[in-house]
PDB file of C-alpha atoms in Angstrom:
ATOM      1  CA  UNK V   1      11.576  -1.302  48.335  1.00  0.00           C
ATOM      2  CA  UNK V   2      10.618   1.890  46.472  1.00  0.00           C
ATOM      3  CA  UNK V   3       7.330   0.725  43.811  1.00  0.00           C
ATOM      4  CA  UNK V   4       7.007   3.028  40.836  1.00  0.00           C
ATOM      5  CA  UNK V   5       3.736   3.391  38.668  1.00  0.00           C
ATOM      6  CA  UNK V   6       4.246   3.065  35.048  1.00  0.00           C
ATOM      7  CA  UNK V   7       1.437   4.044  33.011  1.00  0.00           C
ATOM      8  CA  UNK V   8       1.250   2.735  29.562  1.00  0.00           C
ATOM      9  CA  UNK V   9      -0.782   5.082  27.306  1.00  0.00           C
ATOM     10  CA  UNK V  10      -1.035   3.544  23.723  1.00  0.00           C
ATOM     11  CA  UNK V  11      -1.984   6.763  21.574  1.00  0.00           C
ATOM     12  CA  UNK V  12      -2.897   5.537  17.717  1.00  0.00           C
ATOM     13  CA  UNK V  13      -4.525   6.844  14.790  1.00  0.00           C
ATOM     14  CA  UNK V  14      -7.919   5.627  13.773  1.00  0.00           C
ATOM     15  CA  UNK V  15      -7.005   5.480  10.491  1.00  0.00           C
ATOM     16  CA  UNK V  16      -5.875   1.763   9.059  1.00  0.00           C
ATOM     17  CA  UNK V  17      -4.434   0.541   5.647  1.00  0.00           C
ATOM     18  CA  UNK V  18      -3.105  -2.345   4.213  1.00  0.00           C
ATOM     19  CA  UNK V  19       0.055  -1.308   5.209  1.00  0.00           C
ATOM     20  CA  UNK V  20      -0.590  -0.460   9.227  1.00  0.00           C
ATOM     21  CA  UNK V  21      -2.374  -3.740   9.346  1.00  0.00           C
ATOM     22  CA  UNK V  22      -0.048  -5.756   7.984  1.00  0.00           C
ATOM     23  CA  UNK V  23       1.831  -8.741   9.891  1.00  0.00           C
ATOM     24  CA  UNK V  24       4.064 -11.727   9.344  1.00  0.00           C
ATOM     25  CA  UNK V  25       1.416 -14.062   8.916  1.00  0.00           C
ATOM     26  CA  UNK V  26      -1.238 -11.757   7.231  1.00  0.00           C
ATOM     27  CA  UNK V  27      -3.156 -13.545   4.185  1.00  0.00           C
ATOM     28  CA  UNK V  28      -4.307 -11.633   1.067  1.00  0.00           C
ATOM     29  CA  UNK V  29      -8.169 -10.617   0.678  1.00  0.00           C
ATOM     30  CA  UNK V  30     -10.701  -8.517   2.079  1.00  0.00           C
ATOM     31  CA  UNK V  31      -9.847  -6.366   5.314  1.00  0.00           C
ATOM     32  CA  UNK V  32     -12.443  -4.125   6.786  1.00  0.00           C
ATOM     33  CA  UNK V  33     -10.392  -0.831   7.690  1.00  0.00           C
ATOM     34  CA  UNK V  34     -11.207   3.111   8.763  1.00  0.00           C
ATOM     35  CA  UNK V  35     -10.108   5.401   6.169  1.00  0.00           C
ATOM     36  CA  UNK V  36     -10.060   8.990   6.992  1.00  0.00           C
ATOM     37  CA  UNK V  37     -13.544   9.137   6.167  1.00  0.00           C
ATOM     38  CA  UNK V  38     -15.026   5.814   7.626  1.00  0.00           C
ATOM     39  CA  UNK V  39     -15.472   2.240   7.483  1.00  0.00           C
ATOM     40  CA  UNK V  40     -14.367   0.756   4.200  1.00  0.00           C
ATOM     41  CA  UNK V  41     -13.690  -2.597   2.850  1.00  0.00           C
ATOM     42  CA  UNK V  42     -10.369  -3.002   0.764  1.00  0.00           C
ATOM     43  CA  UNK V  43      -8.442  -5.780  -0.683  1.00  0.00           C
ATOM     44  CA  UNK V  44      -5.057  -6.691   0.419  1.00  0.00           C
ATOM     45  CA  UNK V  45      -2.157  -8.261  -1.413  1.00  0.00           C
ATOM     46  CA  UNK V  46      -0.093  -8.611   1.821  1.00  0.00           C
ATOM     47  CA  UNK V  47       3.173 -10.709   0.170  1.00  0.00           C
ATOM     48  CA  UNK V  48       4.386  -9.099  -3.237  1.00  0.00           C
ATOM     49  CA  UNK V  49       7.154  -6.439  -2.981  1.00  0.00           C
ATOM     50  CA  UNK V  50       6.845  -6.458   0.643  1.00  0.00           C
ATOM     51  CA  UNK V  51       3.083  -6.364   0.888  1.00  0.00           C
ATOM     52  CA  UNK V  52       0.349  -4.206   2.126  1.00  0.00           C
ATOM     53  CA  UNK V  53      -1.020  -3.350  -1.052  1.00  0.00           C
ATOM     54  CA  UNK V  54      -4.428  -1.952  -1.578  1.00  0.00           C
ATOM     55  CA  UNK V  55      -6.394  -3.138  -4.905  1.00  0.00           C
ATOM     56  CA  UNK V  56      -7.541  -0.474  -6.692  1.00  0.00           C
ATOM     57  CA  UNK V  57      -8.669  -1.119 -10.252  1.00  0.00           C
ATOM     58  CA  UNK V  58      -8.894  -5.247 -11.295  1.00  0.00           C
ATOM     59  CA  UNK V  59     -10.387  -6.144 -14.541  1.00  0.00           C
ATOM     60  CA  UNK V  60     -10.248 -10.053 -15.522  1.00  0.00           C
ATOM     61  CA  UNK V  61     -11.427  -9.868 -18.757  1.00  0.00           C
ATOM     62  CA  UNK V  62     -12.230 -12.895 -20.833  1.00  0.00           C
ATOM     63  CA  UNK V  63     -11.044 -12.895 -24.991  1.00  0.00           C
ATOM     64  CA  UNK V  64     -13.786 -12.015 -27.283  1.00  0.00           C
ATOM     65  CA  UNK V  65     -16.140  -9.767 -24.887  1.00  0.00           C
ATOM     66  CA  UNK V  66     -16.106  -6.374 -24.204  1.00  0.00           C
ATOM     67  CA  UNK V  67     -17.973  -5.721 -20.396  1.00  0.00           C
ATOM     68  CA  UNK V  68     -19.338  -2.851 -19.509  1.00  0.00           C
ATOM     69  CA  UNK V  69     -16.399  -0.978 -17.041  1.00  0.00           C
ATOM     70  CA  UNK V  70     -17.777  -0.269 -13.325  1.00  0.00           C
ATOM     71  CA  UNK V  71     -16.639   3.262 -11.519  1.00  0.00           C
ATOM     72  CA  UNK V  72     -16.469   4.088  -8.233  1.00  0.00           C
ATOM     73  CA  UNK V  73     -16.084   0.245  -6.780  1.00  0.00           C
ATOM     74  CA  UNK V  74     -13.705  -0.894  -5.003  1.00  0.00           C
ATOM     75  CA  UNK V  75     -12.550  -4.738  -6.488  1.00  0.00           C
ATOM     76  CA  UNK V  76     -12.776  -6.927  -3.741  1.00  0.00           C
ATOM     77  CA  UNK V  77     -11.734 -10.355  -5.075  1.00  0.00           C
ATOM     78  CA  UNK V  78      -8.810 -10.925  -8.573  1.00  0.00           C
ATOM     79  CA  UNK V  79     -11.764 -12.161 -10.101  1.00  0.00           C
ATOM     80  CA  UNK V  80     -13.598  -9.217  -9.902  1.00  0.00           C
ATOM     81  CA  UNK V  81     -14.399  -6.649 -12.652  1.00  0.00           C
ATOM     82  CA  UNK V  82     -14.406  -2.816 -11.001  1.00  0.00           C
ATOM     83  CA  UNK V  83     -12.058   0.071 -10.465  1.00  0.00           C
ATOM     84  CA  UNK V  84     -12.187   3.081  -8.136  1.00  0.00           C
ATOM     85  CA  UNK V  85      -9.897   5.600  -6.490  1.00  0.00           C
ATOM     86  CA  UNK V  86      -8.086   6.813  -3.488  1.00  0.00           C
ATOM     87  CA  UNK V  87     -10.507   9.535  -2.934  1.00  0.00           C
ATOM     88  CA  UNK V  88     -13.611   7.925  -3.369  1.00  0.00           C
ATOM     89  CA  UNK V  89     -12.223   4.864  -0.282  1.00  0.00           C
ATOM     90  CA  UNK V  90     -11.828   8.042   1.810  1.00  0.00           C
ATOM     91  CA  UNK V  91      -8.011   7.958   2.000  1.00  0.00           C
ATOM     92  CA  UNK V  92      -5.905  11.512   2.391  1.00  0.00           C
ATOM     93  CA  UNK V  93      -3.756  12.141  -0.935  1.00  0.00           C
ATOM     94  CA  UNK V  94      -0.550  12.247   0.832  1.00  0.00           C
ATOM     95  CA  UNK V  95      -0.752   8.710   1.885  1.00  0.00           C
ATOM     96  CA  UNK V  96      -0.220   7.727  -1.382  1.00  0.00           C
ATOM     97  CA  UNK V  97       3.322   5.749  -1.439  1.00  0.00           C
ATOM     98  CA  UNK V  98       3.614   4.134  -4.731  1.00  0.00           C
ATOM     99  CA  UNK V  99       1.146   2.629  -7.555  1.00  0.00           C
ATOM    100  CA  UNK V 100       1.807  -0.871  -8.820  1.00  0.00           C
ATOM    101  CA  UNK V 101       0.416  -1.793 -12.503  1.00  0.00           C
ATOM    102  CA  UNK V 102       0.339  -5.528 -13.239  1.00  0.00           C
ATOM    103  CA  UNK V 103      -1.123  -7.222 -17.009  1.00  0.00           C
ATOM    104  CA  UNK V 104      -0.962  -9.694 -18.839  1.00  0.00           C
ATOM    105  CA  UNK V 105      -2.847 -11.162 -22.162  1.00  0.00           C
ATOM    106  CA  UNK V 106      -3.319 -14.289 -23.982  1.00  0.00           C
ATOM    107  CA  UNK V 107      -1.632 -12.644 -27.343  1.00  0.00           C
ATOM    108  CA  UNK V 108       1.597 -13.347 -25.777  1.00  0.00           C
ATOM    109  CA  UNK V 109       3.696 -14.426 -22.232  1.00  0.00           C
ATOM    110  CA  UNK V 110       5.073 -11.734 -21.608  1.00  0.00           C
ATOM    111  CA  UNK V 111       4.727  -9.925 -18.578  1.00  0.00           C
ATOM    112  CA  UNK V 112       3.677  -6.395 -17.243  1.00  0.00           C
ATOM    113  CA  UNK V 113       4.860  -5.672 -13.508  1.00  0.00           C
ATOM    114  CA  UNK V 114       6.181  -2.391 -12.390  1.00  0.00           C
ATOM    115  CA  UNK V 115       5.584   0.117  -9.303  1.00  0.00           C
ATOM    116  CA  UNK V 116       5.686   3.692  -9.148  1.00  0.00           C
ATOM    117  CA  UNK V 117       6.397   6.470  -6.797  1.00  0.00           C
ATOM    118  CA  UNK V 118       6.000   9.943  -9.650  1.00  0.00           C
ATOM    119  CA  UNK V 119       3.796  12.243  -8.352  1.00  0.00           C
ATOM    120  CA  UNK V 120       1.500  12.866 -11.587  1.00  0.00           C
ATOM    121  CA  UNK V 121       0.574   9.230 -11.308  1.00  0.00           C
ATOM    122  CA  UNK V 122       0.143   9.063  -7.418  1.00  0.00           C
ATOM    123  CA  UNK V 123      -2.235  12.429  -8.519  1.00  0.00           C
ATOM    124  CA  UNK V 124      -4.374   9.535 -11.223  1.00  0.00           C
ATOM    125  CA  UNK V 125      -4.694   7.226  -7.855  1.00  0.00           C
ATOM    126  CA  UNK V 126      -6.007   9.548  -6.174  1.00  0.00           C
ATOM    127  CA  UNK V 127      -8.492  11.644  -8.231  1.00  0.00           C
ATOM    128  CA  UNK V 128      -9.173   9.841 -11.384  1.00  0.00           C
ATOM    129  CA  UNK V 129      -8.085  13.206 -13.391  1.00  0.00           C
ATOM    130  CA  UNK V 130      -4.459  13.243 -14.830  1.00  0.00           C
ATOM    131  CA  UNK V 131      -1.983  15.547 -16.508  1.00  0.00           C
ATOM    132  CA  UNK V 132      -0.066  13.137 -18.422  1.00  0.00           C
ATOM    133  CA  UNK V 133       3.399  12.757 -20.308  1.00  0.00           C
ATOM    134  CA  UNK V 134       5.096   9.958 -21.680  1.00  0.00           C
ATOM    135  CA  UNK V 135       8.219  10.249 -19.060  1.00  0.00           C
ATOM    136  CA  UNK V 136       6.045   9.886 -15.910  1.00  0.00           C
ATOM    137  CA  UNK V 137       6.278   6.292 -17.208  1.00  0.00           C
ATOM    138  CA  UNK V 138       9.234   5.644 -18.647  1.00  0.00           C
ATOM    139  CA  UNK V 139      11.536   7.757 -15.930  1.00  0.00           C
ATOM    140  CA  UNK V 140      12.046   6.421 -12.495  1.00  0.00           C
ATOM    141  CA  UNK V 141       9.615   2.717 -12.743  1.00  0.00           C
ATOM    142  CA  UNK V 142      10.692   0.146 -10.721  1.00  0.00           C
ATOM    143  CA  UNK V 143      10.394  -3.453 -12.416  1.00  0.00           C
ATOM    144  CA  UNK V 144       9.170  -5.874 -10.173  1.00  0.00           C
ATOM    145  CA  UNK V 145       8.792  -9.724 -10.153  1.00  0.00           C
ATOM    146  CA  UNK V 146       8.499 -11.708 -13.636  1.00  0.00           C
ATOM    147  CA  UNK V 147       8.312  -8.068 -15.334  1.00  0.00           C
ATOM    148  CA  UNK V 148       8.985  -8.927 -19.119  1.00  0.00           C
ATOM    149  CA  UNK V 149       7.039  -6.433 -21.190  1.00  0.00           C
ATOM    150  CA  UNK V 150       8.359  -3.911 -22.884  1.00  0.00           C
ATOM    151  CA  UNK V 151       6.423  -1.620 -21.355  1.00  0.00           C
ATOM    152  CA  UNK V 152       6.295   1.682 -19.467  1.00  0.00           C
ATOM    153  CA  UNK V 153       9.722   1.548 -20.949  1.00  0.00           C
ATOM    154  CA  UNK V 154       9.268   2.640 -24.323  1.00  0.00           C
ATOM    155  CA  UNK V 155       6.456   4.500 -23.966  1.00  0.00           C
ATOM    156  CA  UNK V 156       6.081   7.501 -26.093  1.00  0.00           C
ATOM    157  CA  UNK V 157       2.500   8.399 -25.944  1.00  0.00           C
ATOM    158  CA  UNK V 158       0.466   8.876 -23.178  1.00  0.00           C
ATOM    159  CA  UNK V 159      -3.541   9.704 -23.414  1.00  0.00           C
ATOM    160  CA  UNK V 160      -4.367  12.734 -20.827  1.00  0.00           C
ATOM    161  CA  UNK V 161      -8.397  11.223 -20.405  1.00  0.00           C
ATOM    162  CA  UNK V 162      -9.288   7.992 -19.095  1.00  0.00           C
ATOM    163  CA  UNK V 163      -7.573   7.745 -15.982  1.00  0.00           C
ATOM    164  CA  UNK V 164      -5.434   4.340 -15.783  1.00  0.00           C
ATOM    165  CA  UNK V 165      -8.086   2.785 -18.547  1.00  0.00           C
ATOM    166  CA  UNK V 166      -7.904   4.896 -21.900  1.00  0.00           C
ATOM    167  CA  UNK V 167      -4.052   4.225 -23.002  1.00  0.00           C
ATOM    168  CA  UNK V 168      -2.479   6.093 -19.992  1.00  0.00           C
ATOM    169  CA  UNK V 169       0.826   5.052 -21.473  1.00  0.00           C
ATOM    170  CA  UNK V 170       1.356   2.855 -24.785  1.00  0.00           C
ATOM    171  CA  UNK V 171       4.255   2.834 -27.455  1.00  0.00           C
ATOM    172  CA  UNK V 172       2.672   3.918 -30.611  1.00  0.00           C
ATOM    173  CA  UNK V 173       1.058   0.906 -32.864  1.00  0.00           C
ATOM    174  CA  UNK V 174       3.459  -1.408 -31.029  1.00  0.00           C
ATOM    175  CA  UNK V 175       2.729  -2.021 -27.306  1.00  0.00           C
ATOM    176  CA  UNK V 176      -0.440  -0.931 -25.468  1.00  0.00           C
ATOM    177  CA  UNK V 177      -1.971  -0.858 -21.691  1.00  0.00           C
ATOM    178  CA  UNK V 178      -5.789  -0.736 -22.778  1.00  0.00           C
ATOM    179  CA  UNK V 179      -8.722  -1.229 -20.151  1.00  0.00           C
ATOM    180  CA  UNK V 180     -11.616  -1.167 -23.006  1.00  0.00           C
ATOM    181  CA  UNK V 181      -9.608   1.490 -24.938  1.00  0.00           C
ATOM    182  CA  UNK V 182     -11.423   3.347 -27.565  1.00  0.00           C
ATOM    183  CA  UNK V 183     -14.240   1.561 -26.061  1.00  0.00           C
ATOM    184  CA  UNK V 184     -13.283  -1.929 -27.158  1.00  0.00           C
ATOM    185  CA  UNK V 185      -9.896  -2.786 -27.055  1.00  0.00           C
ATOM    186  CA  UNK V 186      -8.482  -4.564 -24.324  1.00  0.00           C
ATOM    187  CA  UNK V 187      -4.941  -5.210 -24.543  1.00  0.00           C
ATOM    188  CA  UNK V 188      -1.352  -5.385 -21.798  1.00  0.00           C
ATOM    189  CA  UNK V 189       1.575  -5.055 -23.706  1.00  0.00           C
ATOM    190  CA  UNK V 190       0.763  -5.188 -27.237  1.00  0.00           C
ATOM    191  CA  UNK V 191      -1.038  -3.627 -30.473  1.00  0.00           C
ATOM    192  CA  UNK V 192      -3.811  -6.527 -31.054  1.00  0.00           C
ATOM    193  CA  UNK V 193      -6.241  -3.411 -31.537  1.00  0.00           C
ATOM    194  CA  UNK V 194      -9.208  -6.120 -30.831  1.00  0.00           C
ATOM    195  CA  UNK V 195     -10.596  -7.929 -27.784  1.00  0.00           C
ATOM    196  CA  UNK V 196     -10.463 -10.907 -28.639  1.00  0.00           C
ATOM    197  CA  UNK V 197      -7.464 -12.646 -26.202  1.00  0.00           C
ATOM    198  CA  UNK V 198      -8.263 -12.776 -22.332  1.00  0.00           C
ATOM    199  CA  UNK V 199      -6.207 -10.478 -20.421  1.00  0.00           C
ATOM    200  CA  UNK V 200      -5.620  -9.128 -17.097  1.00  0.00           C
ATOM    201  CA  UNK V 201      -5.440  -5.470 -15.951  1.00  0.00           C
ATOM    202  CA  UNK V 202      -4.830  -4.867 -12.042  1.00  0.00           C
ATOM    203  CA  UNK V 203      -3.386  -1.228 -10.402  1.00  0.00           C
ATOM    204  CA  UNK V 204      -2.723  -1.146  -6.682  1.00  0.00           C
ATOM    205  CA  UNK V 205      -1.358   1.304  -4.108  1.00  0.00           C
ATOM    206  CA  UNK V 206       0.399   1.183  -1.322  1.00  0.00           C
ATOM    207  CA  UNK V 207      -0.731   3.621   1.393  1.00  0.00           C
ATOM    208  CA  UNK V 208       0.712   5.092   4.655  1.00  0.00           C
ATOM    209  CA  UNK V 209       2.722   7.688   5.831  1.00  0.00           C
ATOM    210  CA  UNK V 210       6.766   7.990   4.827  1.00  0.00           C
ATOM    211  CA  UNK V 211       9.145   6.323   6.679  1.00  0.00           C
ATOM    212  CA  UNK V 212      10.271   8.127   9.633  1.00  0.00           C
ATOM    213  CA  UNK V 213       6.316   9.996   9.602  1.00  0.00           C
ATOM    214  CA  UNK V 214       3.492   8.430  11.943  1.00  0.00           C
ATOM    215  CA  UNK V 215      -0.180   9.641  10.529  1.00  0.00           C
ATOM    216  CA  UNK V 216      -2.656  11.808  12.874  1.00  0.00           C
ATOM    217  CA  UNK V 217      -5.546  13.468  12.218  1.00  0.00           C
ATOM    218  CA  UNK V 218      -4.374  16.854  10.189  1.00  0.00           C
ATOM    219  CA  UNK V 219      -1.682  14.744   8.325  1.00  0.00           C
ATOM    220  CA  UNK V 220       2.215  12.985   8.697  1.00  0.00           C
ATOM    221  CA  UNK V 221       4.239  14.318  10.941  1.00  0.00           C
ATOM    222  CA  UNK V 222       8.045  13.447  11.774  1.00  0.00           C
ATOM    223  CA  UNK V 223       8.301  10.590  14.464  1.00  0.00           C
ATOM    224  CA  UNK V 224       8.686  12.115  17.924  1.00  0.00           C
ATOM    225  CA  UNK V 225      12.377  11.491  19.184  1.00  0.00           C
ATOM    226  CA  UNK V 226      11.537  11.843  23.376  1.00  0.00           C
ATOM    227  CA  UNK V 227       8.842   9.747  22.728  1.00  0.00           C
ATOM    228  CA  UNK V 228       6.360  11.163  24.983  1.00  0.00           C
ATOM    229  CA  UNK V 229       3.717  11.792  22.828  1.00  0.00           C
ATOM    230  CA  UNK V 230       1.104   9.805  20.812  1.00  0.00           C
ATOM    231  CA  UNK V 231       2.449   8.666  17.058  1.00  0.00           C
ATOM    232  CA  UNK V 232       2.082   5.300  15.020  1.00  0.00           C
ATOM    233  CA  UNK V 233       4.693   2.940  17.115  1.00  0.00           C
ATOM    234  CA  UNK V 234       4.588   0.106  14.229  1.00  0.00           C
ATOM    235  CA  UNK V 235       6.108   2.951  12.083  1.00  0.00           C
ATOM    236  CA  UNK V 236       8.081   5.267  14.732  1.00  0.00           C
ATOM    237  CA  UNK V 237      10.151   2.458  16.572  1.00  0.00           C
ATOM    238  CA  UNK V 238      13.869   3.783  17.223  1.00  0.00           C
ATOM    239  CA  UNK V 239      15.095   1.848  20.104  1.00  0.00           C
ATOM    240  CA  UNK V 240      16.350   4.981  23.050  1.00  0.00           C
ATOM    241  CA  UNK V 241      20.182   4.063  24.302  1.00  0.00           C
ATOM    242  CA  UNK V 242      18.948   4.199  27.586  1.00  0.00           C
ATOM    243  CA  UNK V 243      16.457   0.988  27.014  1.00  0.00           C
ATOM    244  CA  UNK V 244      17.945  -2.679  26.557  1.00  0.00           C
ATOM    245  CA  UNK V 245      16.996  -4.736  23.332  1.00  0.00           C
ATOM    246  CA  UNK V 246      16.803  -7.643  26.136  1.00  0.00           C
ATOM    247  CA  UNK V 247      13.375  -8.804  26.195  1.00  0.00           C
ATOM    248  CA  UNK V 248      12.080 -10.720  29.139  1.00  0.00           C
ATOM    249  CA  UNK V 249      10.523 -14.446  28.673  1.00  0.00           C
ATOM    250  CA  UNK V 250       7.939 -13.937  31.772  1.00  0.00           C
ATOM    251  CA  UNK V 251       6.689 -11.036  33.665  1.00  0.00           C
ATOM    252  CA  UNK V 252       7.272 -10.392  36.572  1.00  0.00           C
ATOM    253  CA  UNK V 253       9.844 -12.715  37.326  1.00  0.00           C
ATOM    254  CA  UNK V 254      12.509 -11.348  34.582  1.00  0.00           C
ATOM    255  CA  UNK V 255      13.376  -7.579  34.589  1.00  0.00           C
ATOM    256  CA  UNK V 256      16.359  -5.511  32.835  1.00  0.00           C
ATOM    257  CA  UNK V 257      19.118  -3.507  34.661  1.00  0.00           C
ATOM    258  CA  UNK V 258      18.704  -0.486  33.309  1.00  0.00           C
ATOM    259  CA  UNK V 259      16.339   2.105  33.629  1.00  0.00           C
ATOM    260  CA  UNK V 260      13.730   2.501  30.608  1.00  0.00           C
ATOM    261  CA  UNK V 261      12.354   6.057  29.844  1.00  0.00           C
ATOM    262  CA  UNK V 262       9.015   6.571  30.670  1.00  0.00           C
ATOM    263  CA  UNK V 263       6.958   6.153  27.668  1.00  0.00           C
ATOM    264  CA  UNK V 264       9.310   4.741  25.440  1.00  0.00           C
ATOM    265  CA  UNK V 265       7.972   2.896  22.151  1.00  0.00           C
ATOM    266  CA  UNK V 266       9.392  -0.742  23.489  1.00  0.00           C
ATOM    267  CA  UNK V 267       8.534  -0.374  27.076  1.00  0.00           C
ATOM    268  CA  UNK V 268       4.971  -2.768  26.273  1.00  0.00           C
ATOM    269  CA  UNK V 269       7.257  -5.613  24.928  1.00  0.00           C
ATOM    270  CA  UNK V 270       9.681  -5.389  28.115  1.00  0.00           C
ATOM    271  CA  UNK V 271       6.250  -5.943  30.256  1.00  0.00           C
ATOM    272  CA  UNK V 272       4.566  -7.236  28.203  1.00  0.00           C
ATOM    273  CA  UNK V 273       6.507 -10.050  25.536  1.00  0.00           C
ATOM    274  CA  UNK V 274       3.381 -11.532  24.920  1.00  0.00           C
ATOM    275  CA  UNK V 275       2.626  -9.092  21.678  1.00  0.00           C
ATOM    276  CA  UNK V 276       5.023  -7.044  20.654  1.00  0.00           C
ATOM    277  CA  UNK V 277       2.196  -5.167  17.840  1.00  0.00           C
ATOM    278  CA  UNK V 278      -0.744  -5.178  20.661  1.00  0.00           C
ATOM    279  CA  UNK V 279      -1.082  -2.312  22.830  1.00  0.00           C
ATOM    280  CA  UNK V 280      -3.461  -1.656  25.885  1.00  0.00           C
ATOM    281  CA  UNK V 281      -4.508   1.231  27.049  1.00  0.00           C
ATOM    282  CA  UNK V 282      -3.930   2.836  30.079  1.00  0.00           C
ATOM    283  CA  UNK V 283      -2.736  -0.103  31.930  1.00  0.00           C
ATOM    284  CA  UNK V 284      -0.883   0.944  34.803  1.00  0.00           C
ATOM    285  CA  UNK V 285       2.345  -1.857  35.899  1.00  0.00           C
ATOM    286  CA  UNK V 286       4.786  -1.722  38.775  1.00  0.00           C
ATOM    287  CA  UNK V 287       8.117  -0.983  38.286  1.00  0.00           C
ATOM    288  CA  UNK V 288      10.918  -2.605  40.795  1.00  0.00           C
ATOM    289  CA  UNK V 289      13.368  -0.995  42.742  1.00  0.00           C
ATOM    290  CA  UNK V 290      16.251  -2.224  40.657  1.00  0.00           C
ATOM    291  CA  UNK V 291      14.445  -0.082  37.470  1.00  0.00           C
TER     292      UNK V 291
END
């Protein structure tokens, strides 16, 4: 009996999101990640549209007040009153996927739910600063659950300051998204020109590399397709022809037929069925003779 040595080498980024982390029985809230730049703590939405959103601006804001809007904080709860940016939780600008804006306000039951993928708005996410025009709105939006407002839509004005707060798109004297506009109005969908109905203002992202990209260091590159170097295996997962889809129920009494190239993404779930998202590194298993 010939034994080979199969060493299993799992080579991943450092960098997490709420996209990378994401599984089938993930819960929303607060995950502690590594951004590019460090530690940072996020919130998670990890069930609408698919999941793995990161919260970036939430402002619950209660009818007849006007609060005082906090920069540069990351919201950590829907009850929470803070906004920040991609840049400032130490993510790279091209993981930027899409943005998802989501109001609503007392003046009325409608609805505001819609994602984004247009580049001048991924640019906002990021930075803060934005060059803006009515038809980054209204052009290419994506309604998504319970979306009822009339909103980005007919937009026809769009304020350039102000980020996602200061009217970043509206429908003249008809329909408004206001986060303490003109430094007191707070309104999702309408022209109440007041604060006084509750409303809620939330903008996430959804971060990670394209599909068919795994993220390193100096940016996304195209998924391997020899798969014998390091990349993002959650993202880059092509099954080779020369590997079964057979997984074993119990190592090592269970074994395919065929032989699996070495350092193939699925070669850790034919060992190892246990986990098919858990790697270990550097473990070195025997292969049999009938391999």
């Amino acid at each position: 009996t010939v034994l080979f040595l199969l060493t299993l080498i799992a080579i991943s980024d450092a960098v997490q999101t709420c996209s990378s982390v994401i599984r089938r029985d993930s819960s929303d809230g607060i995950y502690h990640l590594a951004s590019d730049q460090g530690q940072v703590n996020v919130y998670c939405d990890m069930h609408t549209d698919g999941g793995g959103w990161t919260l970036l601006y939430n402002y619950e804001h209660e009818g007849g007040t006007n609060p005082v809007l906090l920069a540069h904080v990351a919201p950590l709860s829907l009850s929470s009153n803070s906004h920040t940016t991609v840049s400032n939780l130490g993510y790279a600008h091209e993981l930027i996927r899409e943005v998802r804006f989501e109001c609503t306000s007392g003046s009325h039951s409608r609805r505001l739910h819609f994602k984004t993928a247009e580049a001048h708005i991924i640019h906002t996410a990021y930075s803060g600063k934005k060059n803006n025009d009515p038809s980054y709105w209204k052009d290419g939006f994506i309604p998504l659950n319970g979306h009822t407002a009339y909103l980005p839509e007919f937009t026809n004005q769009a304020y350039d300051n102000g980020a996602f707060l200061e009217f970043p798109f509206r429908e003249i004297n008809k329909h408004n998204w206001a986060i303490r506009g003109s430094g007191f109005r707070w309104e999702c969908d309408d022209n109440s020109v007041s604060n006084n109905f509750d409303t809620t203002h939330r903008v996430w992202v959804r971060l990670g590399c394209p599909p068919g990209t795994y993220k390193a260091t100096a940016g996304c590159f195209e998924c391997p397709t020899d798969f014998t170097s390091g990349y993002d295996s959650a993202v880059c997962s092509p099954v080779p022809t020369s590997v079964p889809t057979y997984t074993p129920t119990r190592y090592p009494t269970e074994y395919p037929t065929t032989t699996p190239t070495v350092g193939c993404s699925h070669a850790y779930d034919i060992l190892h069925p246990n986990g098919g998202d858990e790697y270990v590194i550097n473990e070195t298993v025997p292969l049999q003779s009938n391999w």
